[in-house]
Short mmCIF file of N, CA and C and ligand atoms in Angstrom, two decimals:
data_model
loop_
_atom_site.label_atom_id
_atom_site.label_comp_id
_atom_site.label_asym_id
_atom_site.label_seq_id
_atom_site.Cartn_x
_atom_site.Cartn_y
_atom_site.Cartn_z
N MET V 1 0.84 -1.19 0.00
CA MET V 1 0.00 0.00 0.00
C MET V 1 0.88 1.25 0.00
N GLU V 2 0.42 2.26 -0.73
CA GLU V 2 1.23 3.49 -0.79
C GLU V 2 1.11 4.29 0.50
N GLN V 3 2.24 4.80 0.97
CA GLN V 3 2.22 5.68 2.13
C GLN V 3 1.78 7.07 1.67
N PRO V 4 1.03 7.80 2.51
CA PRO V 4 0.73 9.18 2.13
C PRO V 4 2.05 9.96 2.06
N SER V 5 2.19 10.81 1.05
CA SER V 5 3.47 11.50 0.92
C SER V 5 3.57 12.65 1.91
N VAL V 6 4.77 12.84 2.45
CA VAL V 6 5.03 13.93 3.37
C VAL V 6 6.01 14.87 2.70
N ASP V 7 5.65 16.14 2.62
CA ASP V 7 6.56 17.10 2.01
C ASP V 7 7.59 17.51 3.05
N THR V 8 8.80 17.00 2.86
CA THR V 8 9.85 17.26 3.86
C THR V 8 10.56 18.59 3.60
N ASN V 9 10.18 19.25 2.49
CA ASN V 9 10.86 20.50 2.15
C ASN V 9 10.02 21.72 2.53
N THR V 10 9.48 21.70 3.76
CA THR V 10 8.71 22.85 4.24
C THR V 10 9.38 23.36 5.51
N PRO V 11 9.22 24.64 5.81
CA PRO V 11 9.74 25.14 7.10
C PRO V 11 9.15 24.35 8.27
N TYR V 12 7.87 23.97 8.17
CA TYR V 12 7.22 23.18 9.22
C TYR V 12 8.02 21.91 9.52
N TYR V 13 8.32 21.16 8.48
CA TYR V 13 9.00 19.88 8.64
C TYR V 13 10.45 20.09 9.05
N ARG V 14 11.12 21.01 8.36
CA ARG V 14 12.56 21.16 8.58
C ARG V 14 12.88 21.72 9.97
N LEU V 15 11.95 22.52 10.52
CA LEU V 15 12.21 23.09 11.86
C LEU V 15 11.88 22.10 12.98
N GLY V 16 11.22 20.99 12.65
CA GLY V 16 11.02 19.97 13.68
C GLY V 16 9.57 19.66 14.03
N GLY V 17 8.63 20.23 13.26
CA GLY V 17 7.23 19.85 13.44
C GLY V 17 6.57 20.42 14.69
N PRO V 18 5.41 19.85 15.09
CA PRO V 18 4.58 20.43 16.14
C PRO V 18 5.29 20.83 17.43
N PRO V 19 6.20 20.01 18.00
CA PRO V 19 6.78 20.41 19.30
C PRO V 19 7.50 21.75 19.23
N VAL V 20 8.13 22.04 18.09
CA VAL V 20 8.87 23.30 17.95
C VAL V 20 7.89 24.48 17.90
N PHE V 21 6.80 24.31 17.14
CA PHE V 21 5.83 25.40 17.03
C PHE V 21 5.09 25.61 18.35
N GLU V 22 4.84 24.52 19.07
CA GLU V 22 4.21 24.64 20.39
C GLU V 22 5.15 25.34 21.37
N ALA V 23 6.43 25.02 21.30
CA ALA V 23 7.40 25.65 22.22
C ALA V 23 7.50 27.15 21.93
N ILE V 24 7.50 27.53 20.64
CA ILE V 24 7.58 28.95 20.30
C ILE V 24 6.33 29.68 20.80
N ALA V 25 5.16 29.10 20.56
CA ALA V 25 3.91 29.77 20.99
C ALA V 25 3.86 29.88 22.51
N ASN V 26 4.26 28.82 23.22
CA ASN V 26 4.21 28.89 24.68
C ASN V 26 5.19 29.93 25.21
N ARG V 27 6.37 29.98 24.64
CA ARG V 27 7.35 30.98 25.07
C ARG V 27 6.82 32.40 24.78
N PHE V 28 6.21 32.56 23.60
CA PHE V 28 5.64 33.85 23.21
C PHE V 28 4.58 34.31 24.24
N TYR V 29 3.66 33.41 24.62
CA TYR V 29 2.62 33.82 25.57
C TYR V 29 3.18 33.93 26.99
N ASP V 30 4.21 33.15 27.34
CA ASP V 30 4.85 33.33 28.65
C ASP V 30 5.44 34.74 28.75
N LEU V 31 6.13 35.15 27.68
CA LEU V 31 6.74 36.49 27.68
C LEU V 31 5.66 37.55 27.75
N MET V 32 4.62 37.40 26.92
CA MET V 32 3.55 38.38 26.89
C MET V 32 2.88 38.50 28.26
N ASP V 33 2.77 37.40 28.95
CA ASP V 33 2.05 37.34 30.21
C ASP V 33 2.89 37.84 31.38
N SER V 34 4.22 37.86 31.22
CA SER V 34 5.07 38.15 32.39
C SER V 34 5.89 39.41 32.25
N ASP V 35 6.17 39.87 31.03
CA ASP V 35 7.07 41.02 30.88
C ASP V 35 6.24 42.30 30.67
N PRO V 36 6.40 43.26 31.57
CA PRO V 36 5.62 44.51 31.45
C PRO V 36 5.87 45.24 30.13
N ALA V 37 6.92 44.90 29.43
CA ALA V 37 7.18 45.52 28.13
C ALA V 37 6.05 45.20 27.14
N TYR V 38 5.25 44.17 27.45
CA TYR V 38 4.17 43.77 26.53
C TYR V 38 2.79 44.00 27.15
N ALA V 39 2.71 44.91 28.14
CA ALA V 39 1.47 45.08 28.90
C ALA V 39 0.28 45.45 28.00
N GLU V 40 0.49 46.35 27.04
CA GLU V 40 -0.63 46.78 26.19
C GLU V 40 -1.11 45.63 25.32
N LEU V 41 -0.18 44.86 24.81
CA LEU V 41 -0.53 43.69 24.00
C LEU V 41 -1.28 42.65 24.84
N ARG V 42 -0.78 42.43 26.06
CA ARG V 42 -1.42 41.47 26.96
C ARG V 42 -2.86 41.87 27.24
N ALA V 43 -3.06 43.19 27.45
CA ALA V 43 -4.39 43.69 27.82
C ALA V 43 -5.41 43.48 26.70
N MET V 44 -4.96 43.37 25.45
CA MET V 44 -5.89 43.14 24.34
C MET V 44 -6.41 41.71 24.34
N HIS V 45 -5.68 40.80 25.00
CA HIS V 45 -6.02 39.38 24.95
C HIS V 45 -6.94 38.99 26.10
N ALA V 46 -7.62 37.86 25.93
CA ALA V 46 -8.50 37.34 26.97
C ALA V 46 -7.66 37.04 28.22
N PRO V 47 -8.28 37.13 29.42
CA PRO V 47 -7.54 36.81 30.64
C PRO V 47 -6.93 35.40 30.58
N ASP V 48 -7.68 34.46 30.05
CA ASP V 48 -7.20 33.08 29.97
C ASP V 48 -6.56 32.85 28.59
N LEU V 49 -5.24 32.61 28.60
CA LEU V 49 -4.52 32.41 27.34
C LEU V 49 -4.53 30.95 26.86
N THR V 50 -5.18 30.07 27.64
CA THR V 50 -5.13 28.65 27.26
C THR V 50 -5.62 28.39 25.83
N PRO V 51 -6.77 28.97 25.42
CA PRO V 51 -7.22 28.66 24.05
C PRO V 51 -6.26 29.14 22.97
N ILE V 52 -5.68 30.32 23.16
CA ILE V 52 -4.80 30.85 22.10
C ILE V 52 -3.43 30.15 22.13
N ARG V 53 -3.03 29.64 23.29
CA ARG V 53 -1.79 28.83 23.33
C ARG V 53 -1.96 27.58 22.47
N ALA V 54 -3.18 27.08 22.39
CA ALA V 54 -3.42 25.89 21.56
C ALA V 54 -3.60 26.28 20.10
N SER V 55 -4.19 27.46 19.87
CA SER V 55 -4.56 27.83 18.52
C SER V 55 -3.41 28.42 17.70
N LEU V 56 -2.60 29.30 18.30
CA LEU V 56 -1.51 29.92 17.53
C LEU V 56 -0.53 28.90 16.91
N PRO V 57 -0.09 27.88 17.67
CA PRO V 57 0.84 26.95 17.02
C PRO V 57 0.20 26.21 15.85
N ARG V 58 -1.11 25.94 15.94
CA ARG V 58 -1.77 25.23 14.83
C ARG V 58 -1.90 26.14 13.62
N PHE V 59 -2.11 27.43 13.89
CA PHE V 59 -2.12 28.40 12.78
C PHE V 59 -0.73 28.45 12.13
N LEU V 60 0.30 28.58 12.96
CA LEU V 60 1.68 28.71 12.42
C LEU V 60 2.12 27.45 11.68
N ILE V 61 1.68 26.29 12.18
CA ILE V 61 2.01 25.02 11.52
C ILE V 61 1.47 25.02 10.09
N ALA V 62 0.21 25.44 9.93
CA ALA V 62 -0.40 25.48 8.59
C ALA V 62 0.31 26.52 7.72
N TRP V 63 0.58 27.66 8.32
CA TRP V 63 1.23 28.77 7.60
C TRP V 63 2.63 28.36 7.12
N ALA V 64 3.30 27.49 7.90
CA ALA V 64 4.67 27.07 7.56
C ALA V 64 4.69 25.82 6.68
N GLY V 65 3.53 25.43 6.15
CA GLY V 65 3.52 24.33 5.19
C GLY V 65 3.14 22.99 5.77
N GLY V 66 2.71 22.96 7.04
CA GLY V 66 2.33 21.70 7.67
C GLY V 66 0.84 21.42 7.54
N PRO V 67 0.33 20.48 8.34
CA PRO V 67 -1.10 20.12 8.27
C PRO V 67 -2.00 21.33 8.45
N ARG V 68 -3.10 21.35 7.71
CA ARG V 68 -3.94 22.54 7.60
C ARG V 68 -5.13 22.50 8.56
N ASP V 69 -5.03 21.74 9.65
CA ASP V 69 -6.17 21.57 10.57
C ASP V 69 -6.80 22.90 10.99
N TRP V 70 -5.96 23.87 11.34
CA TRP V 70 -6.53 25.13 11.83
C TRP V 70 -7.45 25.75 10.78
N PHE V 71 -7.02 25.75 9.52
CA PHE V 71 -7.83 26.36 8.46
C PHE V 71 -9.07 25.52 8.18
N GLU V 72 -8.94 24.18 8.27
CA GLU V 72 -10.11 23.33 8.05
C GLU V 72 -11.14 23.52 9.16
N GLN V 73 -10.67 23.76 10.39
CA GLN V 73 -11.59 23.92 11.51
C GLN V 73 -12.09 25.36 11.66
N ASN V 74 -11.49 26.28 10.91
CA ASN V 74 -11.92 27.69 10.96
C ASN V 74 -12.19 28.17 9.53
N PRO V 75 -13.24 27.58 8.88
CA PRO V 75 -13.43 27.87 7.46
C PRO V 75 -13.64 29.36 7.21
N GLY V 76 -12.95 29.85 6.22
CA GLY V 76 -13.13 31.25 5.82
C GLY V 76 -12.37 32.24 6.68
N ARG V 77 -11.67 31.76 7.73
CA ARG V 77 -10.98 32.72 8.60
C ARG V 77 -9.56 32.94 8.10
N CYS V 78 -9.09 34.15 8.24
CA CYS V 78 -7.74 34.50 7.79
C CYS V 78 -7.19 35.55 8.75
N MET V 79 -5.96 35.97 8.51
CA MET V 79 -5.32 36.97 9.37
C MET V 79 -6.16 38.24 9.48
N MET V 80 -6.74 38.66 8.35
CA MET V 80 -7.51 39.92 8.37
C MET V 80 -8.78 39.76 9.20
N SER V 81 -9.55 38.67 8.94
CA SER V 81 -10.82 38.53 9.65
C SER V 81 -10.58 38.28 11.14
N LEU V 82 -9.48 37.58 11.47
CA LEU V 82 -9.16 37.31 12.88
C LEU V 82 -8.94 38.59 13.66
N HIS V 83 -8.29 39.53 13.01
CA HIS V 83 -7.87 40.74 13.72
C HIS V 83 -8.74 41.95 13.45
N ALA V 84 -9.75 41.77 12.59
CA ALA V 84 -10.63 42.89 12.25
C ALA V 84 -11.26 43.55 13.48
N PRO V 85 -11.62 42.77 14.54
CA PRO V 85 -12.24 43.43 15.69
C PRO V 85 -11.28 44.34 16.47
N PHE V 86 -9.99 44.26 16.20
CA PHE V 86 -9.02 44.99 17.03
C PHE V 86 -8.42 46.15 16.27
N THR V 87 -8.18 47.24 16.98
CA THR V 87 -7.39 48.33 16.41
C THR V 87 -5.95 48.06 16.80
N ILE V 88 -5.13 47.79 15.82
CA ILE V 88 -3.73 47.46 16.12
C ILE V 88 -2.87 48.69 15.87
N GLU V 89 -2.37 49.23 16.97
CA GLU V 89 -1.50 50.41 16.91
C GLU V 89 -0.06 49.95 16.64
N PRO V 90 0.77 50.86 16.13
CA PRO V 90 2.18 50.50 15.95
C PRO V 90 2.82 49.98 17.24
N LEU V 91 2.42 50.53 18.40
CA LEU V 91 3.00 50.09 19.68
C LEU V 91 2.75 48.60 19.93
N THR V 92 1.47 48.18 19.80
CA THR V 92 1.16 46.78 20.09
C THR V 92 1.67 45.86 18.97
N ALA V 93 1.69 46.36 17.74
CA ALA V 93 2.24 45.55 16.64
C ALA V 93 3.72 45.27 16.91
N ASN V 94 4.41 46.29 17.38
CA ASN V 94 5.83 46.13 17.68
C ASN V 94 6.05 45.19 18.87
N GLN V 95 5.15 45.26 19.85
CA GLN V 95 5.26 44.36 21.00
C GLN V 95 5.09 42.91 20.54
N TRP V 96 4.11 42.67 19.65
CA TRP V 96 3.90 41.30 19.13
C TRP V 96 5.17 40.83 18.43
N ALA V 97 5.69 41.70 17.55
CA ALA V 97 6.88 41.33 16.77
C ALA V 97 8.06 41.04 17.70
N GLU V 98 8.27 41.89 18.69
CA GLU V 98 9.42 41.69 19.59
C GLU V 98 9.29 40.43 20.43
N ALA V 99 8.07 40.19 20.94
CA ALA V 99 7.88 38.99 21.76
C ALA V 99 8.08 37.73 20.91
N MET V 100 7.62 37.78 19.65
CA MET V 100 7.80 36.61 18.78
C MET V 100 9.29 36.42 18.43
N GLU V 101 9.98 37.53 18.17
CA GLU V 101 11.41 37.43 17.86
C GLU V 101 12.17 36.83 19.05
N ARG V 102 11.81 37.27 20.25
CA ARG V 102 12.46 36.72 21.45
C ARG V 102 12.13 35.24 21.64
N ALA V 103 10.85 34.91 21.39
CA ALA V 103 10.43 33.50 21.57
C ALA V 103 11.22 32.59 20.62
N ILE V 104 11.36 33.03 19.38
CA ILE V 104 12.10 32.20 18.41
C ILE V 104 13.57 32.13 18.81
N ASP V 105 14.15 33.25 19.25
CA ASP V 105 15.55 33.22 19.71
C ASP V 105 15.72 32.26 20.88
N ASP V 106 14.76 32.28 21.82
CA ASP V 106 14.89 31.45 23.02
C ASP V 106 14.75 29.96 22.69
N VAL V 107 13.82 29.63 21.80
CA VAL V 107 13.64 28.21 21.43
C VAL V 107 14.79 27.76 20.53
N ALA V 108 15.32 28.70 19.75
CA ALA V 108 16.48 28.46 18.89
C ALA V 108 16.37 27.18 18.05
N PRO V 109 15.29 27.08 17.24
CA PRO V 109 15.18 25.87 16.42
C PRO V 109 16.25 25.81 15.35
N GLN V 110 16.52 24.61 14.90
CA GLN V 110 17.47 24.38 13.80
C GLN V 110 16.71 23.90 12.58
N PRO V 111 17.19 24.14 11.37
CA PRO V 111 18.37 24.91 11.00
C PRO V 111 18.19 26.41 11.28
N ALA V 112 19.27 27.02 11.78
CA ALA V 112 19.21 28.41 12.23
C ALA V 112 18.79 29.36 11.12
N GLU V 113 19.16 29.06 9.86
CA GLU V 113 18.82 30.03 8.81
C GLU V 113 17.33 29.99 8.48
N ILE V 114 16.68 28.85 8.69
CA ILE V 114 15.23 28.80 8.46
C ILE V 114 14.51 29.49 9.62
N ALA V 115 15.00 29.29 10.83
CA ALA V 115 14.44 29.99 11.99
C ALA V 115 14.58 31.50 11.80
N ALA V 116 15.72 31.94 11.27
CA ALA V 116 15.94 33.37 11.07
C ALA V 116 14.97 33.93 10.03
N SER V 117 14.69 33.15 8.98
CA SER V 117 13.72 33.62 7.97
C SER V 117 12.33 33.73 8.57
N MET V 118 11.94 32.74 9.35
CA MET V 118 10.60 32.77 9.95
C MET V 118 10.48 33.96 10.90
N ARG V 119 11.51 34.19 11.67
CA ARG V 119 11.57 35.31 12.61
C ARG V 119 11.40 36.63 11.87
N GLU V 120 12.10 36.74 10.76
CA GLU V 120 12.07 37.97 9.98
C GLU V 120 10.68 38.22 9.37
N VAL V 121 10.11 37.16 8.79
CA VAL V 121 8.81 37.31 8.12
C VAL V 121 7.71 37.61 9.14
N LEU V 122 7.72 36.90 10.28
CA LEU V 122 6.67 37.15 11.29
C LEU V 122 6.80 38.54 11.87
N GLY V 123 8.02 38.99 12.10
CA GLY V 123 8.23 40.34 12.62
C GLY V 123 7.73 41.39 11.64
N ARG V 124 8.03 41.17 10.36
CA ARG V 124 7.61 42.13 9.33
C ARG V 124 6.08 42.13 9.20
N MET V 125 5.50 40.93 9.24
CA MET V 125 4.04 40.82 9.12
C MET V 125 3.35 41.56 10.27
N ALA V 126 3.83 41.31 11.49
CA ALA V 126 3.19 41.93 12.65
C ALA V 126 3.36 43.45 12.60
N ARG V 127 4.56 43.92 12.30
CA ARG V 127 4.77 45.37 12.27
C ARG V 127 3.91 46.00 11.17
N GLY V 128 3.73 45.30 10.06
CA GLY V 128 2.89 45.79 8.97
C GLY V 128 1.43 45.93 9.40
N MET V 129 0.98 45.04 10.28
CA MET V 129 -0.41 45.10 10.74
C MET V 129 -0.67 46.33 11.60
N GLY V 130 0.36 46.94 12.10
CA GLY V 130 0.20 48.11 12.96
C GLY V 130 0.16 49.42 12.19
N ARG V 131 0.18 49.33 10.90
CA ARG V 131 0.19 50.60 10.14
C ARG V 131 -1.12 50.82 9.39
N ARG V 132 -2.12 49.98 9.74
CA ARG V 132 -3.35 50.05 8.96
C ARG V 132 -4.20 51.27 9.27
N GLY V 133 -4.19 51.71 10.50
CA GLY V 133 -5.14 52.80 10.71
C GLY V 133 -5.21 53.28 12.11
C1 HEM O 1 0.44 42.74 15.04
C2 HEM O 1 0.07 42.59 16.27
C3 HEM O 1 -0.99 41.61 16.72
C4 HEM O 1 -1.89 41.86 17.69
C5 HEM O 1 -2.02 43.14 18.51
C6 HEM O 1 -2.73 40.68 17.80
C7 HEM O 1 -3.78 40.55 18.68
C8 HEM O 1 -4.61 39.48 18.76
C9 HEM O 1 -5.71 39.37 19.68
C10 HEM O 1 -6.11 40.42 20.71
C11 HEM O 1 -6.32 38.17 19.47
C12 HEM O 1 -7.53 37.61 20.22
C13 HEM O 1 -7.04 36.82 21.36
C14 HEM O 1 -7.97 36.62 22.52
O1 HEM O 1 -9.17 36.81 22.40
O2 HEM O 1 -7.43 36.26 23.57
C15 HEM O 1 -5.58 37.52 18.42
C16 HEM O 1 -5.84 36.26 17.96
C17 HEM O 1 -5.01 35.57 17.11
N1 HEM O 1 -3.90 36.04 16.47
FE1 HEM O 1 -3.13 37.90 16.64
N2 HEM O 1 -2.32 39.74 16.91
C18 HEM O 1 -1.24 40.26 16.21
C19 HEM O 1 -0.51 39.62 15.24
C20 HEM O 1 -0.67 38.30 14.87
C21 HEM O 1 0.18 37.60 13.94
C22 HEM O 1 1.35 38.21 13.19
C23 HEM O 1 -0.31 36.32 13.88
C24 HEM O 1 0.17 35.13 13.11
C25 HEM O 1 1.24 35.08 12.37
C26 HEM O 1 -1.45 36.22 14.76
C27 HEM O 1 -2.22 35.10 14.95
C28 HEM O 1 -3.35 35.03 15.72
C29 HEM O 1 -4.16 33.84 15.90
C30 HEM O 1 -3.90 32.49 15.23
C31 HEM O 1 -5.20 34.18 16.77
C32 HEM O 1 -6.31 33.32 17.37
C33 HEM O 1 -7.00 32.46 16.54
C34 HEM O 1 -8.18 31.74 17.12
O3 HEM O 1 -9.08 32.36 17.68
O4 HEM O 1 -8.16 30.52 16.95
N3 HEM O 1 -1.63 37.45 15.34
N4 HEM O 1 -4.55 38.34 18.00
#
């Protein structure tokens, strides 16, 4: 019987799969929850971060070329519709970007050059979201 094919040439696969994305998301929310440098960003989020700790890594996994469960379970949802209810100021956009950059640095996934690309793209994406209005 044929095995289902796995695309090993994705950032998702090459960085180490779910445990790496879960570690980055958990570190990101630990930082957001504990460092006053991210107080404004923290205040925008629900008091209980448990649901988003589960959801962000699944979103990032799909975004990085892995299984698309998050998108299948959230039909029609995208970055824009997710964040439409929020006014994202440059301050909070920068806090998101910095906390994510720190989280990726702390988890330090390998290969380092793929981690650096992901860090760069996520930082740019988040900072870009803060210039909308
Ligand atoms: C630019 C600054 C950003 C701010 C201020 C921000 C803020 C928020 C807030 C307040 C929520 C709702 C959380 C809650 O109710 O507790 C949320 C949800 C979410 N955000 Fe962001 N966000 C930002 C950037 C990003 C980026 C760059 C990504 C992904 C690359 C992302 C992915 C998500 C996901 C996946 C969810 C939750 C999805 C779900 O409900 O399943 N966010 N964000």
